Amino acid sequence: MRYLANDAQFDSNPAPGVVVKVAVSLALCFSQGCATTRMMVQSPTAAGLKPAELVDTSAYGPDGTPPMVFRQLFAQGERVRASQRPDVIPPKRSALVLSGGGSYGAYSAGILCGWTEAGNRPLFDVVTGVSTGALIAVFAFLGPDYDDELCRSYTTLKSSDIYRRKHLPWALLSDSLNDSEPLLRQIQLTITPEVVERIAEAHACGRRLYIGTTDLDGRRPVVWDLGAIAASGKPDSRLLICKLLLASAAIPGFFPTVEIPVVVDGRKYIERHVDGGLTQPLFFRPPYIPPEQRCAGSLSDVLYGSDEYVIVAGKLYADPQPVPTRVIKIVGESVSTFLYAQTRDSLVKLYMQSLLTGMQYHLAALPNDFDAPMSGADFDPVAMRHMFDEGRRQVLAGTAWRHTPPGVGSGEELLQRAGTTLTVVPHSPQVMPNMTQPTEESPSDQEFDIPPTPLD
């Protein structure tokens, strides 16, 4: 074929030798240029530098010291907590909040089992959980009698016990890449009629168990009262509980959606539910308060001094790592970064709730320097045992709980820049402000070894 341009003719099929030479030259040019650029100029992360230690000292005035904004807000918040003290201290209650995290749930299981060994694990008045946290929530709610099942589930099961991969390319045309039938079988093995009966008995005693799912079409979180379902006496209550636990852990695209029949004003519908962590990584529900103990006052009148325990299945911050220049990797790692940030935001929200109710805030998470697997979708018994043992070790050593939200600890400050010239400022990961919280014996704000906030 020939093309006419400006009265000159250009052949669209030049000599093969010319094409080969040009193609080889361009390929060498681009490959060498790109390779040289990528080898000679690394990102700070690829060079082994810690992002949290890269500081632009010019951004903080003459002394170059970053202001401890969140630590000052923390000190102010603790004064708010102390101000919620009612005239009559109410009975102490305990709430447990469990996050999602896949195989990282082994850490949460280790915390609970170690807590039993330590001899001071409370009987929780209310337990909430999403995703893997929902699966753990049932056994955390029922108490130490089920620690062996927790240990088995999070130290011996393999990926093949949780899901079965579908064949490509057919998987791309379905609603998920994997079949969750193996997970459903595991749930049905553990959620026995006896377990449902014990959940119902605890519900009758005023204790509460909630899990979260996401309504895929409605695009909203849904909280399910498993105790009320267990106590309903309906013949399909066990089946519904199993389906809800499966739905709470159904990572969209990774696992199939779970269909839940509902009736709206007498008309039947089908809702499709997926992982509860999609819309709320963690959530809090207050303990049940008997009518005779309720009053017209605030929640602090019935919750002040009670404990809010939050266990994150994983770390608070994603491990820094170079991201390959591939669209799938960039999108995947960006989504992971977003989920970590979403979890931290939820933890701050829980902390704010504890301030307004006067509850004591306790947070546990894997340390930043812990050698954890890169993916929570890989169920490797060796790696899971390692995380389980870490949770158990922390509780027995008395180092599991911090009382500050994310952003207050050393290396968690939100750093700002005024340019591109940075310096490495090492920090100690263990340095924290004095974290003692006010109690009925010591409500004073003098415990907080933090500079006074400018709002004072």
XYZ file of C-alpha atoms in Angstrom:
456
model
C 0.000 0.000 0.000
C 1.223 3.522 -0.777
C 0.357 6.861 0.788
C 0.477 10.239 -1.015
C 1.725 13.228 0.953
C 2.881 16.559 -0.417
C 3.228 15.081 -3.928
C 5.755 12.552 -2.609
C 5.151 8.819 -2.344
C 6.184 6.814 0.769
C 6.341 3.036 0.715
C 4.770 1.439 3.770
C 7.034 -1.612 3.400
C 10.655 -0.417 3.610
C 13.575 -2.793 3.289
C 13.533 -5.524 5.990
C 17.119 -4.767 6.978
C 16.282 -1.191 7.820
C 13.351 -2.271 9.994
C 15.483 -4.747 11.919
C 18.277 -2.230 12.528
C 15.886 0.487 13.706
C 14.000 -1.935 15.998
C 17.223 -3.265 17.540
C 18.578 0.233 18.059
C 15.404 1.449 19.745
C 15.194 -1.637 21.923
C 18.787 -1.275 23.095
C 18.332 2.410 23.685
C 15.194 2.028 25.794
C 16.331 -1.064 27.659
C 19.732 0.345 28.515
C 18.353 3.767 29.342
C 15.600 2.397 31.555
C 17.881 -0.147 33.185
C 20.521 2.470 33.859
C 17.975 4.871 35.313
C 16.418 2.248 37.556
C 19.761 0.878 38.705
C 21.441 4.216 39.312
C 18.508 6.123 40.899
C 16.664 4.153 43.559
C 13.784 5.190 45.738
C 14.728 5.736 49.388
C 12.658 2.652 50.267
C 14.524 0.513 47.717
C 17.783 1.759 49.230
C 16.714 0.476 52.650
C 15.819 3.835 54.220
C 12.780 4.047 56.505
C 10.144 6.522 55.244
C 9.174 7.486 58.797
C 12.752 8.686 59.420
C 13.042 10.949 56.357
C 12.641 14.501 57.657
C 12.774 17.898 55.990
C 14.145 19.932 58.860
C 13.522 23.186 56.977
C 9.788 22.588 57.261
C 9.747 23.076 61.028
C 11.263 26.456 61.653
C 14.688 27.403 63.038
C 15.095 24.466 65.434
C 13.971 21.849 62.899
C 11.880 20.003 65.495
C 8.507 18.614 64.289
C 5.605 19.688 66.500
C 4.015 16.776 68.353
C 0.501 17.726 67.228
C -1.118 14.346 67.780
C 0.569 13.879 71.150
C -0.787 17.230 72.266
C -4.238 16.270 71.035
C -3.887 12.971 72.898
C -3.140 14.828 76.139
C -6.134 17.087 75.573
C -8.303 14.061 74.809
C -7.344 12.358 78.051
C -8.500 15.421 79.911
C -11.835 15.072 78.136
C -11.985 11.430 79.256
C -11.340 12.407 82.864
C -14.072 15.046 82.655
C -16.649 12.346 81.856
C -16.367 10.893 85.375
C -19.866 10.563 86.834
C -20.729 11.064 90.498
C -21.351 7.326 90.877
C -18.864 4.992 89.193
C -20.823 2.342 87.235
C -20.034 -1.411 87.206
C -16.996 -2.254 85.103
C -17.688 -3.889 81.744
C -15.445 -5.213 78.958
C -15.805 -4.848 75.193
C -13.633 -6.611 72.600
C -13.251 -5.333 69.015
C -11.600 -7.607 66.427
C -10.389 -6.517 62.990
C -10.102 -8.449 59.755
C -6.768 -9.588 58.342
C -6.982 -13.120 56.935
C -4.143 -15.308 58.167
C -2.934 -12.431 60.363
C -5.809 -13.456 62.618
C -3.286 -15.914 64.082
C -1.895 -12.955 66.042
C -5.346 -12.159 67.482
C -5.820 -15.821 68.409
C -2.420 -15.816 70.129
C -3.373 -12.731 72.138
C -6.531 -14.419 73.402
C -4.869 -17.736 74.250
C -1.961 -15.989 75.981
C -4.453 -13.861 77.879
C -6.028 -17.030 79.246
C -2.602 -18.287 80.368
C -1.907 -14.957 82.064
C -4.996 -15.539 84.188
C -6.598 -12.094 83.741
C -8.684 -12.481 80.585
C -12.134 -11.001 81.215
C -15.467 -12.497 80.298
C -16.411 -9.997 77.609
C -19.791 -8.308 77.849
C -19.756 -7.570 74.126
C -17.589 -8.800 71.229
C -17.577 -7.441 67.676
C -15.677 -8.700 64.647
C -15.383 -8.459 60.872
C -13.849 -10.885 58.371
C -11.341 -13.141 60.141
C -12.212 -11.176 63.283
C -15.806 -12.414 62.964
C -14.601 -16.021 62.926
C -12.470 -15.383 66.017
C -15.243 -13.401 67.728
C -17.417 -16.469 68.286
C -14.717 -18.268 70.293
C -13.541 -15.126 72.064
C -17.161 -14.578 73.127
C -17.614 -18.145 74.411
C -14.422 -17.983 76.481
C -11.269 -20.002 77.185
C -13.035 -23.347 76.676
C -12.575 -22.754 72.960
C -8.901 -21.735 72.990
C -7.885 -25.127 71.581
C -10.148 -24.547 68.580
C -8.681 -21.079 68.097
C -5.170 -22.494 68.192
C -6.044 -25.280 65.749
C -7.747 -22.962 63.280
C -4.910 -20.446 63.198
C -1.816 -22.635 63.435
C -2.605 -25.797 61.452
C -4.906 -24.914 58.547
C -3.429 -24.383 55.072
C -4.635 -22.334 52.137
C -6.172 -25.482 50.644
C -8.267 -25.810 53.820
C -9.668 -22.315 53.240
C -10.190 -21.987 49.491
C -9.840 -23.800 46.184
C -8.524 -21.936 43.152
C -10.711 -21.794 40.060
C -9.237 -22.461 36.627
C -8.362 -19.562 34.355
C -9.724 -18.018 32.216
C -13.119 -19.205 33.481
C -12.495 -17.666 36.900
C -12.338 -14.209 35.297
C -15.877 -14.701 33.976
C -17.286 -15.736 37.374
C -17.834 -13.762 40.590
C -14.535 -14.828 42.202
C -11.095 -16.249 41.610
C -11.539 -18.896 44.294
C -14.146 -21.254 45.671
C -14.885 -20.728 49.398
C -16.497 -24.142 49.903
C -13.525 -25.369 52.019
C -13.948 -22.390 54.375
C -17.654 -23.059 54.676
C -16.893 -26.647 55.675
C -14.478 -25.426 58.363
C -17.126 -23.043 59.702
C -19.759 -25.774 59.785
C -17.371 -28.083 61.638
C -16.764 -25.514 64.374
C -20.214 -23.893 64.638
C -21.903 -26.938 66.084
C -25.438 -27.028 67.565
C -23.763 -26.923 70.993
C -21.911 -23.723 70.053
C -25.157 -22.107 68.875
C -26.834 -23.126 72.123
C -24.040 -21.603 74.212
C -24.236 -18.351 72.217
C -27.974 -18.246 72.937
C -27.398 -18.857 76.654
C -24.862 -16.032 76.860
C -27.259 -13.742 75.003
C -29.976 -14.530 77.546
C -27.535 -13.454 80.285
C -27.165 -10.022 78.672
C -23.914 -10.569 76.781
C -23.759 -9.587 73.112
C -21.987 -10.913 69.988
C -22.004 -8.875 66.775
C -20.341 -9.395 63.399
C -20.268 -7.181 60.321
C -20.847 -7.833 56.623
C -21.210 -5.564 53.602
C -24.368 -5.480 51.478
C -22.763 -5.581 48.025
C -25.664 -3.987 46.138
C -26.682 -1.655 48.957
C -23.016 -0.650 49.464
C -23.518 -0.302 53.199
C -22.296 -2.140 56.289
C -24.675 -4.462 58.096
C -24.274 -5.486 61.749
C -25.696 -8.875 62.735
C -26.634 -9.816 66.300
C -25.567 -13.462 66.355
C -26.845 -13.919 69.897
C -30.346 -12.873 68.915
C -30.217 -15.199 65.892
C -29.020 -18.102 68.049
C -31.731 -17.426 70.641
C -34.510 -17.059 68.056
C -35.318 -20.770 68.176
C -35.681 -20.909 64.390
C -34.608 -24.217 62.808
C -32.318 -22.472 60.324
C -30.489 -20.284 62.876
C -27.281 -22.362 62.733
C -27.276 -22.299 58.932
C -27.767 -18.519 58.928
C -24.926 -17.984 61.411
C -22.594 -20.110 59.265
C -23.540 -18.173 56.123
C -23.041 -14.832 57.860
C -19.593 -15.838 59.113
C -18.701 -16.925 55.571
C -20.019 -13.643 54.170
C -18.078 -11.563 56.689
C -14.847 -13.134 55.422
C -15.789 -13.138 51.708
C -13.148 -10.830 50.207
C -14.786 -9.348 47.079
C -13.409 -10.968 43.922
C -11.299 -13.391 45.923
C -14.293 -15.296 47.336
C -17.833 -15.577 45.965
C -20.593 -13.399 47.337
C -22.918 -15.024 49.875
C -26.644 -14.861 49.215
C -28.827 -14.062 52.219
C -32.638 -14.362 51.775
C -34.557 -11.490 53.393
C -38.222 -10.549 53.631
C -39.219 -6.900 53.257
C -42.842 -6.116 54.139
C -43.866 -9.636 53.246
C -41.962 -9.764 49.952
C -38.966 -12.060 49.463
C -35.598 -10.764 48.239
C -32.012 -11.964 48.021
C -29.164 -9.805 49.359
C -25.564 -10.484 48.363
C -23.099 -10.003 51.191
C -19.300 -9.780 51.206
C -16.433 -8.996 53.584
C -17.463 -6.718 56.428
C -14.048 -5.039 56.340
C -14.941 -3.476 52.994
C -17.107 -0.863 54.720
C -15.876 -0.920 58.335
C -12.520 -2.454 59.324
C -13.639 -2.430 62.979
C -16.765 -1.372 64.809
C -17.925 -0.859 68.385
C -21.212 -1.687 70.015
C -21.858 -0.798 73.659
C -22.592 -3.575 76.148
C -26.188 -4.368 76.962
C -27.428 -2.246 79.855
C -30.366 -3.676 81.834
C -33.373 -1.303 81.935
C -33.066 -0.831 85.689
C -29.515 0.501 85.251
C -30.367 2.919 82.465
C -30.778 6.595 83.160
C -31.490 9.774 81.241
C -27.849 10.797 81.351
C -24.992 10.106 78.934
C -23.258 6.835 78.072
C -20.442 7.782 80.427
C -22.878 7.330 83.319
C -22.980 3.589 82.561
C -19.644 2.989 80.762
C -17.091 5.175 82.543
C -14.085 3.119 83.613
C -15.092 0.113 81.479
C -12.542 -1.428 79.110
C -12.495 -1.272 75.326
C -9.994 -3.815 73.968
C -9.121 -3.590 70.270
C -7.019 -6.264 68.541
C -5.734 -5.541 65.034
C -4.930 -8.672 63.047
C -1.687 -7.339 61.597
C 0.327 -4.138 61.737
C -0.834 -0.545 61.950
C 1.361 0.480 59.016
C 2.178 -1.493 55.876
C 5.792 -2.594 55.511
C 7.651 -0.290 53.093
C 8.726 -2.123 49.949
C 9.591 -1.189 46.352
C 6.563 -1.547 44.077
C 7.242 -3.017 40.615
C 6.333 -0.757 37.698
C 3.407 -2.882 36.607
C -0.193 -1.686 36.616
C -1.547 -4.684 38.540
C 1.151 -4.347 41.217
C 0.676 -0.586 41.513
C -3.101 -0.914 41.873
C -2.816 -3.834 44.306
C -0.287 -2.161 46.580
C -2.233 1.114 46.476
C -5.405 -0.666 47.608
C -3.413 -2.310 50.410
C -2.053 1.077 51.506
C -5.591 2.486 51.502
C -6.898 -0.383 53.666
C -4.163 0.194 56.254
C -5.068 3.892 56.365
C -8.766 3.046 56.666
C -8.021 0.787 59.626
C -6.019 3.516 61.364
C -8.878 5.979 60.839
C -11.281 3.483 62.413
C -8.943 3.067 65.381
C -8.897 6.829 65.925
C -12.702 6.811 65.767
C -12.829 4.079 68.428
C -10.438 6.110 70.550
C -12.693 9.176 70.253
C -15.667 7.066 71.323
C -13.737 5.925 74.367
C -13.020 9.540 75.322
C -16.681 10.506 75.202
C -17.823 7.471 77.170
C -14.934 7.455 79.646
C -13.974 3.912 78.662
C -10.337 2.789 78.872
C -8.763 2.271 75.438
C -6.468 -0.731 74.906
C -4.963 -1.450 71.464
C -2.862 -4.434 70.363
C -1.185 -4.904 66.970
C 1.860 -6.623 65.529
C 5.022 -4.535 66.036
C 6.311 -2.694 62.977
C 9.588 -4.626 63.071
C 7.921 -8.053 63.243
C 8.777 -10.341 60.317
C 5.232 -10.986 59.059
C 4.061 -12.559 55.782
C 3.447 -10.155 52.920
C -0.120 -11.358 52.307
C -2.975 -12.261 54.623
C -4.385 -14.515 51.897
C -1.571 -17.045 52.352
C -2.349 -19.550 55.090
C 1.047 -21.017 55.925
C 0.981 -22.931 59.251
C 4.613 -22.053 60.010
C 4.098 -18.305 59.490
C 0.795 -18.388 61.341
C 2.328 -20.183 64.310
C 4.995 -17.449 64.369
C 2.301 -14.739 64.605
C 0.282 -16.745 67.123
C 3.351 -17.114 69.343
C 4.062 -13.373 69.068
C 0.593 -12.499 70.340
C 0.902 -14.995 73.166
C 4.400 -13.718 74.050
C 3.259 -10.092 74.198
C 0.423 -10.815 76.613
C 2.551 -12.962 78.913
C 5.304 -10.314 78.877
C 2.810 -7.532 79.640
C 3.661 -5.584 76.465
C 0.600 -6.290 74.298
C -1.482 -3.189 74.996
C -0.917 0.436 74.160
C -3.411 3.105 75.177
C -2.831 5.607 72.397
C -4.386 5.759 68.929
C -2.257 5.569 65.754
C -0.308 8.742 65.102
C 0.880 9.262 68.677
C 3.691 6.716 68.885
C 7.276 7.421 67.882
C 7.680 7.195 64.121
C 3.932 7.608 63.569
C 3.908 11.407 63.284
C 2.545 12.893 60.060
C 5.642 14.542 58.607
C 5.496 17.589 56.370
C 7.929 18.876 53.769
C 8.875 22.289 52.450
C 11.155 20.926 49.732
C 12.987 17.831 48.542
C 16.121 17.971 50.685
C 15.756 15.430 53.467
C 17.802 13.962 56.276
C 17.526 10.719 58.217
C 16.392 11.231 61.816
C 16.370 7.834 63.564
C 13.753 7.171 66.182
C 13.246 4.532 68.814
C 10.150 2.436 68.040
C 9.523 1.980 71.760
C 9.445 5.679 72.677
C 5.907 6.626 73.667
C 4.330 9.354 75.766
C 3.289 8.334 79.247
C 0.176 6.313 78.434
C -1.409 5.950 81.862
C -5.106 6.712 81.574
C -7.210 8.301 84.302
C -9.167 6.008 86.595
C -11.519 6.646 89.445
C -8.441 6.788 91.684
C -6.356 9.048 89.419
C -8.460 11.217 87.102
C -5.924 14.006 87.020
C -4.340 15.036 83.735
C -0.931 15.233 85.397
C -0.079 11.662 84.346
C 0.558 12.703 80.753
C 4.172 13.595 80.212
C 3.414 15.719 77.150
C 3.858 19.462 76.534
C 0.616 21.376 77.182
C -1.549 21.986 74.163
C -1.862 25.564 72.845
C -5.598 25.291 73.558
C -4.872 25.487 77.302
